[in-house]
């Protein structure tokens, strides 16, 4: 199940080939990890998403609060019966409509996808790195 603008649907969402997010990459996304029913670094992800949307001059709806998006993510996780799993969440926000050079609208749509992941925690790389400084 995926969450398309708050509606849970089967794993397919149909976008027009003229959609700016599809045709021109007029979109932003955040990939978030959930472990033990907790979204890791959620506040950091949320503020980076909002900053990215502002840079692209997307129209941010008033209901796009941290609490709203968290509840939509958790709703999607629950619909996929992944509450007790380590989960990779991808939240994609894209501009609705089409347009060639300039977008016809600044309003947005969003898609939330979730996928179970094997590793519950981040792993440190055991290989060492060598860093040199050049002047």
Coordinates of N, CA and C in Angstrom, one line a residue, residues 3-121:
X3 N 0.7 5.7 0.1 CA -0.2 6.8 0.6 C 0.0 7.9 -0.5
X4 N -1.0 8.2 -1.2 CA -1.0 9.2 -2.2 C -2.0 10.3 -1.8
X5 N -1.4 11.4 -1.3 CA -2.2 12.6 -0.8 C -3.2 12.2 0.3
X6 N -2.8 11.3 1.1 CA -3.6 10.9 2.3 C -4.5 9.7 2.0
X7 N -4.6 9.2 0.8 CA -5.4 8.1 0.4 C -4.5 6.9 0.2
X8 N -4.9 5.8 0.9 CA -4.1 4.5 0.8 C -4.6 3.8 -0.4
X9 N -3.7 3.4 -1.3 CA -4.0 2.7 -2.5 C -3.1 1.5 -2.6
X10 N -3.4 0.7 -3.6 CA -2.5 -0.4 -3.9 C -1.1 0.2 -4.4
X11 N -0.1 -0.6 -4.6 CA 1.2 -0.1 -4.8 C 1.4 0.6 -6.2
X12 N 0.3 1.1 -6.8 CA 0.4 1.8 -8.0 C -0.3 3.2 -7.9
X13 N 0.4 4.2 -8.4 CA -0.2 5.5 -8.5 C 0.1 5.9 -10.0
X14 N -1.0 6.4 -10.6 CA -0.8 6.8 -12.0 C -0.5 8.3 -12.1
X15 N 0.6 8.7 -12.7 CA 0.9 10.1 -12.9 C 1.0 10.3 -14.4
X16 N 0.5 11.5 -14.9 CA 0.6 11.8 -16.3 C 2.1 12.0 -16.7
X17 N 2.4 11.7 -17.9 CA 3.8 11.9 -18.4 C 4.1 13.3 -18.5
X18 N 3.1 14.2 -18.4 CA 3.4 15.7 -18.5 C 3.5 16.2 -17.0
X19 N 3.4 15.4 -16.0 CA 3.5 15.9 -14.6 C 5.0 16.4 -14.5
X20 N 5.1 17.6 -13.9 CA 6.5 18.2 -13.7 C 7.4 17.3 -12.9
X21 N 6.9 16.7 -11.8 CA 7.7 15.8 -11.0 C 8.3 14.7 -11.8
X22 N 7.5 14.1 -12.7 CA 7.9 13.0 -13.5 C 8.8 13.5 -14.7
X23 N 8.3 14.5 -15.4 CA 9.0 15.0 -16.6 C 10.3 15.7 -16.4
X24 N 10.3 16.6 -15.3 CA 11.5 17.4 -15.1 C 12.1 17.2 -13.7
X25 N 11.7 16.3 -12.9 CA 12.3 16.1 -11.6 C 11.9 17.2 -10.7
X26 N 10.8 17.9 -10.9 CA 10.4 19.0 -10.0 C 9.8 18.4 -8.8
X27 N 10.6 17.9 -7.9 CA 10.2 17.2 -6.7 C 11.3 17.1 -5.7
X28 N 10.9 16.8 -4.5 CA 11.9 16.6 -3.4 C 11.5 15.3 -2.7
X29 N 12.4 14.7 -2.0 CA 12.1 13.5 -1.3 C 13.0 13.4 0.0
X30 N 12.5 12.7 0.9 CA 13.3 12.4 2.1 C 13.1 10.9 2.4
X31 N 14.2 10.2 2.7 CA 14.2 8.8 3.1 C 14.5 8.7 4.6
X32 N 13.5 8.1 5.3 CA 13.6 8.1 6.7 C 13.5 6.6 7.2
X33 N 14.2 6.4 8.3 CA 14.2 5.0 8.8 C 13.4 5.0 10.1
X34 N 12.6 3.9 10.2 CA 11.8 3.8 11.5 C 12.3 2.5 12.1
X35 N 12.6 2.6 13.4 CA 13.0 1.4 14.2 C 12.3 1.5 15.5
X36 N 11.7 0.4 16.0 CA 11.0 0.3 17.2 C 9.9 1.4 17.3
X37 N 9.1 1.5 16.2 CA 8.0 2.4 16.1 C 8.4 3.9 16.2
X38 N 9.7 4.2 16.0 CA 10.1 5.6 16.1 C 10.8 6.0 14.8
X39 N 10.4 7.1 14.3 CA 11.1 7.7 13.1 C 12.4 8.3 13.5
X40 N 13.5 7.8 13.0 CA 14.8 8.3 13.4 C 15.1 9.7 12.8
X41 N 15.5 10.6 13.6 CA 15.9 12.0 13.2 C 14.7 12.7 12.4
X42 N 13.5 12.4 12.9 CA 12.3 12.9 12.2 C 12.3 14.4 12.1
X43 N 12.6 15.1 13.1 CA 12.6 16.6 13.1 C 13.6 17.1 12.0
X44 N 14.8 16.5 12.0 CA 15.8 17.0 10.9 C 15.3 16.7 9.5
X45 N 14.7 15.6 9.3 CA 14.1 15.2 8.0 C 13.0 16.2 7.6
X46 N 12.1 16.5 8.6 CA 11.0 17.4 8.3 C 11.5 18.8 7.9
X47 N 12.4 19.4 8.7 CA 12.9 20.7 8.4 C 13.7 20.8 7.1
X48 N 14.4 19.7 6.7 CA 15.1 19.7 5.5 C 14.1 19.6 4.3
X49 N 13.0 18.9 4.5 CA 12.0 18.8 3.5 C 11.3 20.1 3.3
X50 N 11.0 20.8 4.4 CA 10.3 22.1 4.3 C 11.3 23.1 3.6
X51 N 12.5 23.1 3.9 CA 13.5 24.0 3.3 C 13.6 23.8 1.8
X52 N 13.7 22.5 1.4 CA 13.8 22.1 0.0 C 12.5 22.6 -0.7
X53 N 11.4 22.4 -0.1 CA 10.1 22.9 -0.8 C 10.1 24.4 -1.0
X54 N 10.6 25.1 0.0 CA 10.7 26.6 -0.1 C 11.6 27.0 -1.2
X55 N 12.8 26.3 -1.3 CA 13.7 26.7 -2.3 C 13.1 26.5 -3.7
X56 N 12.3 25.5 -3.9 CA 11.6 25.3 -5.2 C 10.3 26.1 -5.3
X57 N 10.0 26.9 -4.3 CA 8.9 27.8 -4.4 C 7.6 27.0 -4.5
X58 N 7.5 25.8 -3.8 CA 6.3 25.0 -3.8 C 5.4 25.6 -2.7
X59 N 4.1 25.5 -3.0 CA 3.1 26.0 -2.1 C 2.9 24.9 -1.0
X60 N 3.3 25.3 0.2 CA 3.2 24.4 1.3 C 1.9 24.5 2.0
X61 N 1.1 23.5 2.0 CA -0.3 23.6 2.7 C -0.1 23.8 4.2
X62 N -1.1 24.5 4.8 CA -1.0 24.7 6.2 C -1.1 23.4 7.0
X63 N -1.7 22.4 6.5 CA -1.8 21.2 7.3 C -0.5 20.3 7.2
X64 N 0.5 20.8 6.4 CA 1.7 20.0 6.3 C 2.6 20.2 7.5
X65 N 2.1 19.9 8.7 CA 2.8 20.1 9.9 C 3.6 18.8 10.1
X66 N 4.6 18.9 11.1 CA 5.4 17.7 11.4 C 4.5 16.6 12.0
X67 N 3.5 17.0 12.8 CA 2.6 16.0 13.3 C 1.7 15.3 12.2
X68 N 1.2 16.1 11.3 CA 0.4 15.6 10.2 C 1.2 14.6 9.4
X69 N 2.4 14.9 8.9 CA 3.2 14.0 8.1 C 3.6 12.8 8.9
X70 N 3.9 12.9 10.1 CA 4.2 11.8 10.9 C 3.0 10.8 11.0
X71 N 1.8 11.3 11.2 CA 0.7 10.5 11.3 C 0.4 9.8 9.9
X72 N 0.6 10.5 8.8 CA 0.4 9.9 7.5 C 1.5 8.8 7.3
X73 N 2.7 9.0 7.7 CA 3.7 8.0 7.6 C 3.3 6.7 8.4
X74 N 2.9 7.0 9.7 CA 2.5 5.9 10.6 C 1.3 5.1 10.0
X75 N 0.4 5.9 9.4 CA -0.8 5.3 8.8 C -0.4 4.3 7.7
X76 N 0.6 4.7 6.9 CA 1.1 3.9 5.8 C 1.8 2.7 6.3
X77 N 2.6 2.9 7.3 CA 3.3 1.7 7.9 C 2.3 0.7 8.5
X78 N 1.3 1.2 9.2 CA 0.2 0.3 9.7 C -0.5 -0.4 8.6
X79 N -0.8 0.3 7.5 CA -1.6 -0.4 6.4 C -0.8 -1.5 5.8
X80 N 0.5 -1.4 5.9 CA 1.4 -2.4 5.3 C 1.8 -3.5 6.4
X81 N 1.2 -3.4 7.6 CA 1.5 -4.3 8.7 C 3.0 -4.4 9.0
X82 N 3.7 -3.2 9.1 CA 5.1 -3.2 9.4 C 5.4 -2.5 10.7
X83 N 4.4 -2.4 11.6 CA 4.6 -1.7 12.9 C 5.8 -2.2 13.7
X84 N 6.0 -3.5 13.6 CA 7.1 -4.1 14.5 C 8.3 -4.4 13.7
X85 N 8.5 -3.7 12.6 CA 9.7 -4.0 11.7 C 10.5 -2.8 11.6
X86 N 11.8 -3.0 11.1 CA 12.6 -1.8 10.7 C 12.1 -1.4 9.3
X87 N 11.8 -0.2 9.1 CA 11.2 0.3 7.9 C 11.9 1.4 7.3
X88 N 12.0 1.4 5.9 CA 12.6 2.5 5.1 C 11.4 3.2 4.6
X89 N 11.2 4.5 4.9 CA 10.1 5.3 4.5 C 10.7 6.3 3.4
X90 N 10.0 6.4 2.3 CA 10.3 7.5 1.3 C 9.1 8.4 1.2
X91 N 9.3 9.7 1.5 CA 8.3 10.7 1.4 C 8.7 11.6 0.2
X92 N 7.9 11.5 -0.9 CA 8.2 12.3 -2.1 C 7.1 13.4 -2.2
X93 N 7.5 14.6 -2.4 CA 6.6 15.8 -2.7 C 6.9 16.3 -4.0
X94 N 5.9 16.5 -4.9 CA 6.1 17.0 -6.2 C 5.0 18.0 -6.6
X95 N 5.4 18.8 -7.5 CA 4.5 19.9 -8.0 C 3.4 19.2 -8.8
X96 N 2.1 19.6 -8.6 CA 1.0 19.1 -9.3 C 1.0 19.7 -10.7
X97 N 0.3 19.1 -11.6 CA 0.1 19.7 -12.9 C 1.3 19.6 -13.8
X98 N 1.3 20.4 -14.9 CA 2.3 20.3 -15.9 C 2.8 21.7 -16.2
X99 N 3.5 21.9 -17.3 CA 4.1 23.2 -17.6 C 5.4 22.9 -18.2
X100 N 5.8 23.7 -19.2 CA 7.1 23.5 -19.8 C 8.2 24.2 -19.0
X101 N 8.5 25.4 -19.3 CA 9.6 26.1 -18.6 C 9.2 26.5 -17.2
X102 N 8.0 27.1 -17.1 CA 7.5 27.5 -15.8 C 6.3 26.7 -15.4
X103 N 6.2 26.3 -14.1 CA 5.1 25.5 -13.7 C 3.8 26.3 -13.8
X104 N 2.7 25.6 -14.1 CA 1.4 26.2 -14.1 C 0.8 26.4 -12.8
X105 N 1.3 25.7 -11.8 CA 0.8 25.8 -10.4 C 2.0 25.5 -9.4
X106 N 1.9 26.0 -8.3 CA 2.8 25.7 -7.2 C 2.3 24.8 -6.2
X107 N 1.0 24.3 -6.4 CA 0.4 23.4 -5.4 C 1.1 22.0 -5.6
X108 N 1.1 21.2 -4.5 CA 1.9 20.0 -4.4 C 1.0 18.8 -4.2
X109 N 1.6 17.7 -4.4 CA 1.0 16.4 -4.1 C 2.2 15.6 -3.4
X110 N 1.8 14.5 -2.7 CA 2.8 13.7 -2.1 C 2.5 12.2 -2.1
X111 N 3.6 11.4 -2.1 CA 3.5 10.0 -2.0 C 4.4 9.5 -0.9
X112 N 3.8 8.6 -0.1 CA 4.6 7.9 0.9 C 4.7 6.4 0.6
X113 N 5.9 5.9 0.5 CA 6.1 4.5 0.3 C 6.9 3.9 1.5
X114 N 6.7 2.7 1.8 CA 7.4 2.1 2.9 C 7.9 0.7 2.5
X115 N 9.0 0.3 3.0 CA 9.6 -1.0 2.7 C 10.3 -1.5 3.9
X116 N 10.1 -2.8 4.2 CA 10.8 -3.4 5.3 C 12.3 -3.5 5.0
X117 N 13.1 -3.2 6.0 CA 14.6 -3.3 5.8 C 15.1 -4.4 6.8
X118 N 16.2 -5.0 6.4 CA 16.8 -6.1 7.2 C 17.5 -5.5 8.5
X119 N 18.2 -4.4 8.3 CA 19.0 -3.9 9.4 C 18.2 -2.9 10.2
X120 N 18.2 -3.1 11.5 CA 17.4 -2.1 12.3 C 18.2 -0.9 12.7
X121 N 19.5 -1.0 12.8 CA 20.3 0.1 13.2 C 21.4 0.4 12.2

